[in-house]
């Protein structure tokens, strides 16, 4: 039992590994900021094209959404990082992760946005247009604020998944939290750094998960 505790909960090793893992946590934070902003922005663009009355916009957005929701993000990441160099396109680990997650997350965020936009009744559009607002003004000032509020729990829940998925960046040797934890494990021959990484993720994400649950209960009420 003591040996098991030393292997997984060795506080001395955790303390020694902490500085290295904090640098990995900083990289994870930068990566999250990039991929969440890109995903939210890209998803909104795709969603607007998806609900457009113009078929030349709507059809490509539907194909884009279906393809990148079906592709596993790990496969997409490895293809971008390891496959594109065969076409003469060299890309850094950070850029590869950002691009892969932009494509993957945009597809998922787009579906959430689309559901929110469709949840706003046509009467809202007609009432806003009757006041003299243009279609763009109606969309940005009336429809989108209501749409985002209606699907806010889903947006937050999807964002939590995005943060967890950033751990996939370790496969392309990006020195984020999981990668640095695994480095510390290989140096110390002890699993405690991996346990510490899991605890850090838990401390960061558990409050967000509780917040999402609270939003869902409020909307249900």
Tab-separated table of C-alpha atoms in Angstrom, residues 1-9:
chain	number	residue	atom	x	y	z
A	1	UNK	CA	0.000	0.000	0.000
A	2	UNK	CA	2.818	2.379	0.907
A	3	UNK	CA	4.581	1.536	-2.357
A	4	UNK	CA	1.403	2.335	-4.278
A	5	UNK	CA	1.080	5.699	-2.528
A	6	UNK	CA	4.713	6.517	-3.313
A	7	UNK	CA	4.167	5.646	-6.964
A	8	UNK	CA	1.095	7.830	-7.465
A	9	UNK	CA	1.015	10.397	-4.649
